[in-house]
Amino acid sequence: MAEETNTLTLRPGKHDKLGLYHCGVTYEGFVVAGGEPHNIKDGEEITISRAPLKVKRDGSDYTFMRAA
């Protein structure tokens, strides 16, 4: 059985899935995770209320993580 990934890093214009949840970076500073849209500033970390996910921005890299 394959080990499930706990993080996903995306750049603007990209999307993928982290487990059951769709994650995407629509454009610089705007993400959607688990159907919940958010603006996010460089260096900021946000928690998604609809899904057990967090998103952290580092420049143009957006890391989606499973929340504990």
C-alpha positions as a printed NumPy array, in Angstrom:
array([[  0.   ,   0.   ,   0.   ],
       [  1.418,   3.392,  -0.997],
       [  2.18 ,   5.97 ,   1.672],
       [ -0.188,   8.926,   1.518],
       [  1.402,  12.317,   0.901],
       [  0.83 ,  14.973,   3.568],
       [  2.005,  18.015,   1.578],
       [  1.576,  19.426,  -1.902],
       [  3.476,  22.418,  -3.32 ],
       [  1.972,  24.369,  -6.209],
       [  2.732,  27.538,  -8.177],
       [  0.26 ,  30.045,  -9.706],
       [ -1.952,  28.555, -12.416],
       [ -1.585,  24.996, -11.075],
       [ -3.933,  22.643,  -9.239],
       [ -3.87 ,  19.095,  -7.891],
       [ -5.397,  16.948,  -5.161],
       [ -4.152,  16.326,  -1.642],
       [ -5.984,  13.176,  -0.626],
       [ -9.667,  13.863,  -1.276],
       [ -9.287,  17.649,  -1.441],
       [ -8.799,  19.747,  -4.554],
       [ -6.129,  22.434,  -4.102],
       [ -5.18 ,  25.19 ,  -6.504],
       [ -3.399,  28.488,  -6.937],
       [ -5.598,  30.493,  -9.282],
       [ -3.183,  33.435,  -9.492],
       [ -0.479,  35.018,  -7.35 ],
       [ -1.904,  35.498,  -3.849],
       [ -5.177,  33.57 ,  -4.353],
       [ -5.717,  29.914,  -3.426],
       [ -8.643,  27.503,  -3.253],
       [ -8.521,  24.436,  -1.012],
       [-11.383,  22.086,  -0.252],
       [-13.753,  24.445,  -2.071],
       [-12.769,  27.409,   0.113],
       [-11.169,  30.47 ,  -1.586],
       [ -8.608,  32.668,   0.209],
       [ -6.275,  35.548,  -0.447],
       [ -2.873,  34.812,   1.08 ],
       [  0.11 ,  37.119,   1.581],
       [  3.758,  36.101,   1.212],
       [  4.938,  34.419,   4.435],
       [  1.372,  33.855,   5.676],
       [ -0.115,  30.522,   6.761],
       [ -3.879,  30.005,   6.768],
       [ -6.181,  27.252,   8.027],
       [ -9.002,  26.003,   5.826],
       [-12.238,  25.657,   7.809],
       [-14.05 ,  23.299,   5.39 ],
       [-11.24 ,  20.741,   5.262],
       [ -8.385,  19.597,   7.527],
       [ -5.838,  21.635,   5.538],
       [ -3.394,  24.494,   6.001],
       [ -1.762,  26.576,   3.285],
       [  1.579,  28.377,   3.578],
       [  2.923,  30.828,   1.01 ],
       [  6.634,  31.36 ,   0.378],
       [  6.967,  33.703,  -2.6  ],
       [  5.454,  31.87 ,  -5.572],
       [  5.448,  28.501,  -3.787],
       [  2.21 ,  27.536,  -2.047],
       [  2.376,  24.49 ,   0.222],
       [ -0.853,  22.724,   1.105],
       [ -0.575,  20.544,   4.226],
       [ -2.836,  18.191,   6.101],
       [ -3.723,  19.78 ,   9.442],
       [ -3.229,  17.667,  12.561]])
